[in-house]
Amino acid sequence: MSRSPSFSLKSEPNSKIDPESLKQWVVAFCIIRFDLEQGQLVEECYPPGSLTQNEELEIAFNSFPDSVSQHHNRSSIHDCIFFFRFRRRENSQEGDLLAEVKSGNRSSTSRNDDNSRYLYGYVFNRQRHDERLKRGGEQKSLVILTHSPFSSVFRPLLQIMGPLYFDIGKRAIEHIAYFVSLWPEPSLGALMELPIGNAMLKISLPPAHSLPSESGPLSEKYVSSMAPLLPTNQSVPQGLFHDSDLFGTFRGILMQLWTLWELLLIGEPILIIAPTPPQCSEAVAGLVSLVAPLLCSIDFRPYFTIHDPEFARLNSLQEGDMFPPMVLGVTNLFFLKALRTMPHIVSVGIPPPNSSRPTFGPRASTGRIPSHPGGFGLQQLSLKKFSPSNILNAVKLRREGPLCLMTEHKEDIWSSYAATTKPDTSILNRLIDAGMSPRVEESMSVVNNEILRRHFLELTTNFLAPFGPYFRTSTPSEGASPFADPPPLPSFNVDEFLGNLSARGPGKFLSKRMRSNWLDLYRRFLKGHNFGPWFQRRRIVAEQEQHRLWRKARMNTDIQQFISQMSEVEVVETFNAIERCLLEETQKSGQDIPESAASCQKLRKDLQVVLKVLPEDMQQLLLLNQQRVALLQGSLELTKVVGSPL
């Protein structure tokens, strides 16, 4: 991994960094050194004071691989990029996770607590092996801390910033921080161009609907970027980590992707074991991306270590205790024994050359699936099961369970879960095997990732389609008043939903891909941790969209024609209805929503027109209220209208 030779910094920063602009993207930059005597040490944190001491300590422990790569050459440098996620606690005591777990509240670990947010740490780790140094080498990590899971931004940024830091030192942090502070506000679900020196990062950000719930309430300005139930533009990212390498990460267990999709869909706890932090963090990211455009609400940790404060609680769970819904990515095989109650364990990845971790099978030793004409069909994927040695090995692996990974590495999944969805062999047959050429393999992986991602996007959207009627918006009917309150969205009842779905069926797409017990998958989904937050968020978006449609109808209403045939009583009712609408829009205009400002102007004119139509004595009666007078004149203060009906 190296910085592009054409990259250079244009000049020294010529002004101070705006901290607020920087925070839109980055919380802090950290430099962490592994000291043989004292362990992990935070050498630099920029801007100063961005993190607490406890946070710095947690970041330090998460910023290094569990083991140092073994290389036999006399002097070598090994770089890697990975990321982690941890809970940030601000001025609050830690909740007793274990007590909540034992009480059966499985959703407690991921609830949106005002005092608890997550930070993502994107790491550029360098291990330098040199026999002349004490103990033969040293390692140091550069970490970007952010509230945003924007891998498409921070990975390429680290590819520039990491080598630059090891070239020029601390100045690299100040330079990069300066350029980042000049970036515009993140535009969710859109393509952005972000300048760094003479380089340009062209990236796509995940859409608003995919951001975890701790990101805060949805702003109305993001409603237009919320994914529809059935995405129409396939080129726009529909979920988190849309750039993750699905094919490269799971190519050894492709047949199991549909099982993993179901497990994440219903919010089951999953332990992912890989030989290195880049491999395990990529596997967690890929797994989360499988369920797009569904909002993934369970806790996920791309790289989890025994130093995480959550580990002690998870380690103390006993047989029969319910494991919290989360996806953990680990490299330390100790977790196999420590988290023995974890119901689903997945092993992926290939140990690096000269690793002390033993390997198993031809793929693990070569790193590639043998070349063959055509795609990864069912026959290709299962043919090796018929050799006697592999049958014996398979029996041994199943008998020992995931503990067999303590002696030999094997890509596999250990779970008693019986999947409803059948592997789609037509998709597997379309995948291209690149053979042994790294250059061809990289380009073919792009094609394969696109095939897999499109399929699972279609699978998820078809699974969610039966919920569509509960997000259906309405507009004012012919002759009805657009100034009335919009009708509520259809109410949701679990038993009624399942009954109607059972009678109607899952649809052609799912019926061909799911077994006869498909309704059980919906039952599990409704009880799981992902359904509630996703459904609530979709309802909020639908309500906001309905308000937008009714606002548009009010803007297009010719008020003179609308009231021309009304009685005096109906005109007064219309006056009161317009007044209520104007009060609501006045509050929203204080939130910098452009549509509300234009709507306020239109509603105020309509209110004045309606007032003039009324008899003079009625006008005088209405104008006795001074706040109403101020509202008509456009001079009513916001503090007087919030929560204060006229």
XYZ file of C-alpha atoms in Angstrom:
646
model
C 0.000 0.000 0.000
C 1.577 3.223 -1.069
C 0.672 6.793 -1.758
C 0.252 7.799 -5.368
C 3.527 9.355 -6.702
C 1.517 12.202 -8.231
C 0.097 13.255 -4.874
C 1.465 16.421 -3.318
C 0.244 19.110 -0.962
C -0.384 22.361 -2.812
C 0.777 24.643 -0.030
C 0.920 25.201 3.685
C -2.485 25.869 5.319
C -3.009 29.625 5.037
C -5.733 29.968 7.655
C -6.933 28.414 10.877
C -9.012 25.256 10.770
C -12.714 25.705 11.476
C -13.454 23.071 14.185
C -17.174 22.931 13.369
C -16.521 22.304 9.682
C -14.036 19.570 10.548
C -16.555 17.887 12.884
C -18.938 17.409 9.964
C -16.564 14.661 8.848
C -13.965 13.943 11.533
C -13.991 13.992 15.340
C -10.237 13.541 15.781
C -7.007 12.195 14.301
C -4.895 10.003 16.578
C -1.344 8.667 16.384
C -0.832 5.560 18.513
C 2.452 3.752 19.108
C 2.900 0.282 20.499
C 5.545 0.501 23.219
C 7.119 -2.790 24.275
C 7.415 -1.613 27.866
C 4.151 0.331 28.329
C 1.855 -1.086 25.652
C -0.334 1.146 23.478
C 0.405 4.857 23.851
C -1.496 7.766 22.301
C 1.235 10.075 21.005
C -1.007 12.633 19.345
C -4.690 13.563 19.333
C -5.771 16.358 17.006
C -7.662 18.578 17.656
C -6.598 18.455 21.328
C -9.339 17.695 23.843
C -11.591 15.959 21.317
C -11.614 12.685 23.285
C -11.689 11.674 26.940
C -8.860 9.644 28.477
C -11.052 6.534 28.575
C -11.923 6.974 24.919
C -8.260 7.389 23.985
C -7.445 4.201 25.871
C -10.225 2.255 24.132
C -9.144 3.568 20.738
C -5.536 2.588 21.438
C -6.480 -1.019 22.214
C -8.557 -1.279 19.034
C -5.919 0.181 16.743
C -3.523 -2.769 16.499
C -3.796 -6.338 15.211
C -3.963 -9.023 17.876
C -0.719 -10.467 16.528
C 2.214 -9.094 14.580
C 2.636 -10.307 11.004
C 5.571 -12.675 10.616
C 7.944 -11.940 7.757
C 11.247 -13.660 7.248
C 12.999 -10.904 5.291
C 15.597 -8.928 7.178
C 13.843 -5.565 6.843
C 10.248 -5.080 5.729
C 7.212 -2.843 6.111
C 3.678 -4.189 6.350
C 0.731 -1.766 6.050
C -2.945 -2.556 6.529
C -6.230 -0.658 6.773
C -9.217 -1.718 8.879
C -11.890 -0.098 11.011
C -13.670 -0.574 14.345
C -16.713 0.789 16.137
C -17.216 1.464 19.832
C -19.795 2.993 22.108
C -19.050 6.558 23.147
C -20.358 7.552 26.567
C -20.578 11.229 27.422
C -21.133 12.259 31.052
C -23.166 9.181 31.812
C -22.690 5.997 33.761
C -22.547 2.739 31.845
C -25.800 0.833 31.775
C -25.787 -2.671 33.112
C -25.835 -4.523 29.821
C -25.653 -7.931 31.442
C -28.697 -7.340 33.633
C -30.708 -6.204 30.619
C -29.576 -9.200 28.594
C -30.462 -11.675 31.360
C -33.857 -10.047 31.761
C -34.572 -10.864 28.130
C -34.365 -7.301 26.780
C -32.322 -8.182 23.725
C -32.842 -4.794 22.147
C -31.164 -2.938 24.994
C -27.674 -2.992 23.520
C -28.680 -0.984 20.474
C -31.250 1.450 21.740
C -30.859 5.104 20.837
C -29.688 6.568 24.137
C -29.211 10.334 24.181
C -26.069 9.849 26.266
C -24.630 7.092 24.101
C -23.336 7.315 20.571
C -20.896 5.308 18.530
C -17.575 6.321 17.067
C -15.931 4.686 14.074
C -12.159 4.382 13.975
C -10.495 3.984 10.571
C -6.962 2.668 11.065
C -3.791 2.793 8.983
C -1.440 0.388 10.757
C 2.242 0.062 9.876
C 4.425 -2.771 11.176
C 8.127 -2.303 10.489
C 10.326 -5.329 10.887
C 14.011 -4.577 11.454
C 16.412 -6.846 13.294
C 18.436 -3.806 14.355
C 15.503 -2.512 16.445
C 14.611 -3.724 19.912
C 12.695 -7.004 19.643
C 13.053 -6.872 15.876
C 10.562 -4.148 14.944
C 7.965 -1.541 15.827
C 4.381 -0.670 14.925
C 2.333 2.485 14.868
C -1.229 3.368 13.850
C -2.850 6.473 12.426
C -6.571 6.565 13.305
C -9.374 8.740 11.944
C -12.256 9.005 14.448
C -15.675 9.886 13.076
C -19.385 9.594 13.843
C -20.045 8.550 10.241
C -19.660 5.042 8.759
C -18.331 6.440 5.471
C -15.853 3.747 4.424
C -15.939 5.050 0.865
C -14.408 8.290 2.178
C -12.025 7.273 4.937
C -10.347 4.280 3.312
C -9.036 6.251 0.310
C -8.236 9.146 2.640
C -6.084 6.796 4.750
C -4.327 5.541 1.620
C -3.145 9.120 1.128
C -2.751 10.203 4.735
C -1.051 7.086 6.134
C 2.070 7.072 3.929
C 2.168 10.878 4.063
C 2.325 10.805 7.868
C 5.192 8.307 7.840
C 6.962 10.583 5.328
C 6.619 14.012 6.954
C 5.243 13.325 10.441
C 2.773 15.477 12.391
C 2.510 18.103 9.642
C 0.540 15.567 7.597
C -2.283 15.605 10.179
C -2.529 19.400 10.145
C -2.539 19.485 6.338
C -5.203 16.806 5.948
C -7.350 18.312 8.733
C -7.202 21.665 6.932
C -8.388 20.201 3.629
C -11.132 18.154 5.307
C -12.400 21.296 7.057
C -12.896 22.859 3.614
C -15.163 20.051 2.446
C -18.874 20.830 2.063
C -21.452 19.246 4.338
C -21.936 15.498 3.633
C -24.567 14.986 0.932
C -26.175 11.670 1.820
C -26.972 9.268 -1.003
C -25.072 11.359 -3.544
C -21.791 11.418 -5.451
C -19.304 13.933 -4.033
C -15.898 15.236 -5.078
C -13.655 16.002 -2.098
C -10.279 17.686 -2.742
C -7.146 16.683 -0.808
C -4.121 18.643 -1.969
C -3.893 18.044 -5.713
C -5.881 14.806 -5.408
C -9.649 14.416 -5.681
C -11.699 11.779 -3.871
C -14.753 10.839 -5.949
C -17.038 8.987 -3.582
C -20.667 7.990 -3.061
C -22.107 8.408 0.428
C -24.673 5.979 1.859
C -28.268 7.260 1.862
C -29.965 8.755 4.907
C -32.257 5.763 5.400
C -29.292 3.429 6.028
C -27.587 5.405 8.803
C -27.820 3.775 12.246
C -30.408 5.250 14.596
C -27.790 6.826 16.892
C -27.110 9.319 14.084
C -30.116 11.231 15.425
C -33.563 12.167 14.149
C -34.123 12.523 10.425
C -34.073 16.017 9.020
C -36.857 16.902 6.591
C -34.254 17.939 4.023
C -33.184 14.276 3.755
C -36.656 12.955 2.986
C -36.084 13.174 -0.764
C -32.960 11.026 -0.416
C -34.741 8.272 1.484
C -34.836 5.057 -0.488
C -38.220 4.077 -1.871
C -39.523 0.671 -0.900
C -38.387 -0.661 -4.274
C -35.257 1.283 -5.375
C -35.445 2.348 -9.013
C -31.929 3.704 -9.561
C -29.544 0.787 -9.075
C -26.456 3.017 -9.462
C -27.252 4.910 -6.231
C -25.988 3.175 -3.054
C -28.908 1.791 -1.064
C -27.176 0.892 2.184
C -24.100 1.055 4.382
C -20.740 -0.233 3.131
C -21.904 -0.527 -0.474
C -18.248 -0.674 -1.544
C -17.384 -3.735 0.576
C -15.933 -6.774 -1.197
C -18.750 -9.304 -0.843
C -17.325 -11.776 -3.324
C -13.727 -11.623 -2.140
C -14.701 -11.923 1.513
C -17.248 -14.741 1.299
C -16.070 -16.604 -1.804
C -15.183 -19.645 0.296
C -18.759 -19.920 1.653
C -20.850 -18.437 -1.158
C -23.558 -21.064 -0.696
C -24.093 -19.774 2.850
C -24.739 -16.133 1.894
C -28.517 -16.666 1.908
C -28.355 -18.118 5.425
C -26.270 -15.127 6.572
C -28.762 -12.771 4.919
C -31.600 -14.300 6.943
C -29.633 -14.245 10.205
C -28.907 -10.546 9.842
C -32.435 -9.822 8.621
C -33.987 -11.214 11.824
C -31.255 -9.741 14.052
C -29.480 -12.871 15.275
C -26.098 -12.611 17.089
C -23.198 -13.605 14.812
C -19.495 -14.070 15.552
C -17.205 -13.624 12.545
C -13.657 -14.958 12.845
C -10.942 -14.009 10.366
C -7.126 -14.165 10.437
C -6.550 -10.381 10.193
C -8.354 -7.146 11.183
C -8.811 -6.038 7.532
C -10.481 -9.359 6.722
C -12.803 -9.435 9.739
C -13.824 -5.754 9.436
C -14.510 -6.248 5.723
C -16.601 -9.341 6.519
C -18.746 -7.448 9.055
C -19.170 -4.552 6.612
C -20.137 -6.968 3.839
C -22.656 -8.724 6.068
C -24.307 -5.431 7.075
C -24.490 -4.432 3.402
C -26.351 -7.655 2.513
C -29.681 -6.421 3.917
C -29.801 -3.064 2.084
C -32.058 -1.126 1.863
C -33.186 -2.356 5.299
C -31.912 -0.250 8.202
C -29.508 -2.442 10.200
C -30.335 -1.649 13.825
C -28.372 -4.326 15.661
C -24.987 -3.482 17.113
C -22.084 -4.376 14.859
C -18.384 -4.319 15.703
C -16.103 -4.681 12.656
C -13.065 -5.384 14.880
C -13.731 -6.420 18.476
C -11.031 -7.143 21.072
C -10.931 -8.449 24.629
C -10.128 -4.897 25.807
C -13.571 -3.594 24.830
C -15.645 -2.743 27.964
C -18.494 -4.870 26.567
C -16.335 -8.017 26.549
C -16.454 -8.680 30.310
C -20.252 -8.657 30.243
C -20.522 -10.840 27.164
C -17.934 -13.247 28.581
C -19.977 -13.774 31.746
C -23.106 -14.980 29.922
C -24.068 -18.470 31.014
C -25.765 -21.328 29.210
C -29.387 -20.366 28.695
C -28.688 -16.617 28.739
C -29.845 -14.841 25.618
C -26.961 -13.333 23.662
C -27.628 -9.692 22.647
C -28.268 -9.063 18.927
C -24.919 -8.028 17.495
C -22.327 -8.901 14.860
C -18.794 -9.210 16.218
C -15.705 -9.363 14.015
C -12.700 -10.908 15.805
C -9.262 -12.322 15.034
C -8.413 -13.714 18.476
C -9.327 -17.412 18.679
C -9.817 -16.988 22.423
C -13.327 -15.719 21.604
C -14.320 -19.246 20.558
C -14.118 -20.305 24.208
C -15.000 -16.986 25.823
C -18.223 -16.489 23.824
C -19.238 -20.137 23.763
C -22.950 -19.222 23.941
C -22.815 -17.418 20.582
C -25.328 -19.338 18.424
C -23.884 -18.527 14.981
C -20.164 -18.565 14.143
C -18.686 -17.762 10.731
C -15.064 -18.242 9.694
C -13.759 -16.384 6.629
C -10.502 -15.175 5.163
C -7.055 -16.532 4.437
C -4.110 -16.428 6.872
C -1.291 -14.234 5.520
C 1.881 -15.925 4.250
C 4.176 -17.235 7.016
C 1.362 -16.804 9.552
C 1.503 -18.948 12.669
C -2.175 -19.823 12.144
C -2.509 -23.205 10.401
C -4.596 -23.512 7.253
C -6.929 -26.149 5.917
C -7.905 -27.083 2.377
C -6.669 -25.960 -1.027
C -8.274 -22.494 -1.000
C -6.749 -21.544 2.323
C -3.272 -22.424 1.129
C -3.414 -20.712 -2.261
C -5.804 -17.887 -1.558
C -7.743 -18.562 -4.763
C -10.332 -20.986 -5.991
C -8.919 -23.158 -8.795
C -9.702 -21.881 -12.263
C -12.543 -23.402 -14.203
C -14.592 -22.486 -17.271
C -17.821 -20.745 -16.307
C -19.145 -19.516 -13.009
C -19.410 -20.754 -9.442
C -22.218 -23.222 -10.039
C -23.670 -25.598 -7.484
C -21.678 -28.470 -8.978
C -18.406 -26.534 -8.728
C -19.052 -25.501 -5.131
C -20.004 -28.944 -3.844
C -17.831 -31.289 -5.932
C -15.000 -31.457 -3.381
C -17.395 -32.900 -0.791
C -17.268 -36.269 -2.538
C -13.549 -36.978 -1.983
C -12.998 -39.454 0.909
C -10.454 -37.230 2.689
C -12.760 -34.242 2.591
C -15.679 -36.297 3.868
C -13.574 -37.403 6.856
C -12.413 -33.849 7.451
C -15.993 -32.579 7.252
C -17.126 -35.147 9.829
C -14.257 -34.134 12.097
C -15.054 -30.433 11.725
C -18.721 -30.959 12.560
C -17.880 -33.099 15.566
C -15.470 -30.568 17.029
C -17.545 -27.575 15.955
C -15.893 -24.138 15.647
C -13.197 -25.174 18.166
C -11.507 -26.936 15.243
C -10.320 -23.448 14.247
C -7.926 -23.596 17.196
C -5.810 -26.073 15.219
C -6.576 -25.328 11.565
C -8.186 -22.483 9.655
C -11.295 -23.326 7.684
C -13.875 -21.118 5.980
C -17.213 -22.351 7.227
C -20.342 -21.518 9.216
C -21.517 -23.212 12.408
C -25.205 -22.681 13.116
C -28.273 -24.781 13.886
C -30.455 -22.280 12.032
C -32.448 -23.787 9.141
C -32.705 -21.172 6.398
C -35.961 -20.557 4.567
C -34.313 -19.006 1.505
C -32.694 -21.362 -0.978
C -29.316 -20.444 -2.548
C -29.937 -18.998 -6.003
C -27.850 -21.200 -8.318
C -28.606 -18.945 -11.295
C -26.766 -16.138 -9.495
C -23.862 -18.426 -8.565
C -23.565 -19.575 -12.191
C -23.190 -15.963 -13.318
C -20.189 -15.324 -11.064
C -16.867 -15.288 -12.878
C -13.774 -17.126 -11.654
C -10.727 -15.006 -12.425
C -8.219 -17.820 -11.954
C -4.751 -16.926 -10.763
C -4.200 -13.492 -12.327
C -4.389 -10.773 -9.622
C -5.136 -8.041 -12.178
C -7.976 -9.966 -13.803
C -9.183 -11.126 -10.382
C -9.578 -7.543 -9.160
C -11.650 -6.486 -12.166
C -13.752 -9.646 -12.041
C -14.417 -9.130 -8.332
C -16.033 -5.801 -9.226
C -18.361 -7.606 -11.639
C -19.116 -10.373 -9.129
C -19.799 -7.891 -6.333
C -22.255 -6.058 -8.557
C -24.087 -9.316 -9.364
C -24.336 -10.307 -5.704
C -25.303 -6.865 -4.471
C -28.063 -6.438 -7.048
C -29.467 -9.855 -6.194
C -29.603 -9.304 -2.429
C -30.982 -5.793 -2.926
C -33.788 -7.284 -5.002
C -34.267 -10.075 -2.467
C -34.575 -7.633 0.447
C -36.856 -5.187 -1.341
C -39.203 -8.006 -2.376
C -39.217 -9.281 1.201
C -40.166 -5.801 2.461
C -42.728 -5.167 -0.282
C -45.759 -6.494 1.700
C -45.271 -3.626 4.171
C -45.724 -1.067 1.370
C -49.429 -0.331 2.005
C -48.590 0.901 5.517
C -46.430 3.677 4.029
C -48.918 4.705 1.331
C -49.501 8.434 1.236
C -52.623 10.288 0.108
C -53.414 13.646 -1.459
C -56.561 15.782 -1.079
C -59.403 14.277 -3.089
C -61.347 16.274 -5.669
C -63.387 18.971 -3.920
C -61.872 18.289 -0.465
C -60.113 21.004 1.506
C -56.306 20.884 1.262
C -56.193 22.897 4.494
C -57.569 20.033 6.584
C -55.210 17.721 8.458
C -53.964 14.834 6.290
C -55.501 11.479 7.222
C -53.352 9.128 9.334
C -51.417 6.335 7.640
C -53.000 2.855 7.771
C -52.605 1.291 11.209
C -50.423 -1.809 11.562
C -51.485 -4.971 13.374
C -49.153 -7.973 13.412
C -51.848 -10.666 13.386
C -53.813 -8.918 10.676
C -50.673 -8.444 8.571
C -49.632 -12.103 8.856
C -53.177 -13.273 8.115
C -53.444 -11.177 4.961
C -49.939 -12.175 3.857
C -50.689 -15.865 4.381
C -53.791 -15.599 2.212
C -52.097 -13.535 -0.483
C -48.722 -15.314 -0.627
C -45.166 -13.892 -0.777
C -45.206 -13.039 -4.497
C -43.580 -14.696 -7.499
C -40.031 -13.576 -6.750
C -39.925 -14.977 -3.215
C -42.098 -18.037 -3.831
C -39.492 -19.370 -6.274
C -36.660 -18.807 -3.796
C -38.170 -19.717 -0.435
C -39.398 -22.930 1.115
C -42.961 -23.553 2.236
C -42.301 -22.174 5.736
C -41.657 -18.642 4.376
C -44.240 -17.138 6.744
C -42.065 -18.172 9.718
C -39.332 -15.881 8.397
C -41.748 -12.951 8.517
C -42.716 -13.906 12.069
C -39.062 -13.903 13.129
C -38.469 -10.603 11.357
C -41.409 -8.965 13.137
C -40.046 -10.131 16.509
C -36.432 -9.228 15.694
C -34.562 -6.051 16.438
C -34.448 -4.682 12.876
C -38.184 -4.442 12.180
C -39.230 -1.796 14.734
C -36.640 0.911 13.934
C -36.966 0.330 10.186
C -40.781 0.451 10.269
C -40.850 3.565 12.464
C -38.356 5.353 10.240
C -40.302 4.448 7.110
C -43.527 5.713 8.748
C -41.866 9.021 9.643
C -40.659 9.411 6.073
C -44.130 8.562 4.718
C -45.753 11.108 7.047
C -43.258 13.772 5.994
C -43.894 12.939 2.348
C -47.652 13.192 2.901
C -47.239 16.595 4.535
C -45.135 17.656 1.540
C -47.859 16.563 -0.891
C -50.559 18.412 1.065
C -48.360 21.493 1.270
C -47.976 21.341 -2.512
C -51.762 21.087 -2.887
C -52.206 24.192 -0.716
C -49.651 26.070 -2.797
C -51.597 25.217 -5.964
C -55.011 26.145 -4.570
C -56.782 29.185 -6.008
C -58.306 30.460 -2.769
C -60.782 32.801 -4.466
C -62.271 29.996 -6.516
C -62.119 27.553 -3.581
C -64.318 29.690 -1.283
C -66.549 31.189 -3.963
C -69.424 28.739 -3.355
C -69.050 28.472 0.431
C -71.451 29.596 3.134
C -70.264 32.000 5.831
C -69.844 29.164 8.324
C -67.709 27.205 5.837
C -65.593 30.286 5.133
C -64.931 30.741 8.865
C -63.968 27.060 9.131
C -61.609 27.514 6.181
C -60.119 30.600 7.877
C -59.431 28.577 11.034
C -57.963 25.696 9.011
C -55.614 28.008 7.065
C -54.601 29.664 10.346
C -53.613 26.279 11.826
C -51.603 25.445 8.712
C -49.864 28.820 8.850
C -48.910 28.328 12.496
C -47.369 24.927 11.698
C -45.423 26.303 8.745
C -44.249 29.300 10.798
C -42.667 26.898 13.272
C -40.997 24.928 10.457
C -39.717 28.076 8.771
C -37.712 28.679 11.938
C -35.955 25.361 11.215
C -34.547 26.682 7.909
C -36.831 24.601 5.689
C -37.108 26.584 2.406
C -40.476 25.058 1.418
C -41.989 26.278 4.697
C -40.968 29.877 4.057
C -42.673 29.868 0.636
C -45.707 28.106 2.095
C -45.976 30.711 4.879
C -46.101 33.494 2.327
C -48.829 31.755 0.298
C -50.922 30.815 3.361
C -50.709 34.346 4.764
C -52.063 35.786 1.510
C -54.841 33.181 1.486
C -55.724 34.021 5.082
C -55.962 37.715 4.220
C -58.191 36.944 1.224
C -60.532 34.791 3.294
C -60.715 37.436 6.026
C -61.847 40.114 3.541
C -64.673 37.887 2.302
C -66.200 37.689 5.783
C -68.686 40.274 7.077
C -67.137 43.288 8.780
C -68.421 42.370 12.262
C -66.853 38.918 11.942
C -63.580 40.479 10.797
C -63.528 42.742 13.840
C -64.226 39.819 16.134
C -61.380 37.785 14.664
C -58.951 40.720 14.843
C -59.475 41.189 18.578
C -56.735 38.596 19.005
C -53.432 40.494 18.717
C -51.429 37.357 17.949
C -53.735 36.688 15.005
C -53.150 40.235 13.789
C -49.400 39.697 14.023
C -49.755 36.411 12.149
C -51.680 38.112 9.351
C -49.031 40.835 9.124
C -46.169 38.348 9.233
C -44.677 39.842 12.395
C -45.613 37.123 14.888
C -42.591 36.027 16.892
C -41.778 32.315 16.795
C -41.639 32.134 20.593
C -45.331 33.112 20.740
C -46.562 30.485 18.320
C -44.737 27.397 19.476
C -47.253 25.375 21.442
C -49.587 28.393 21.826
C -52.852 28.129 19.871
C -54.480 31.449 19.036
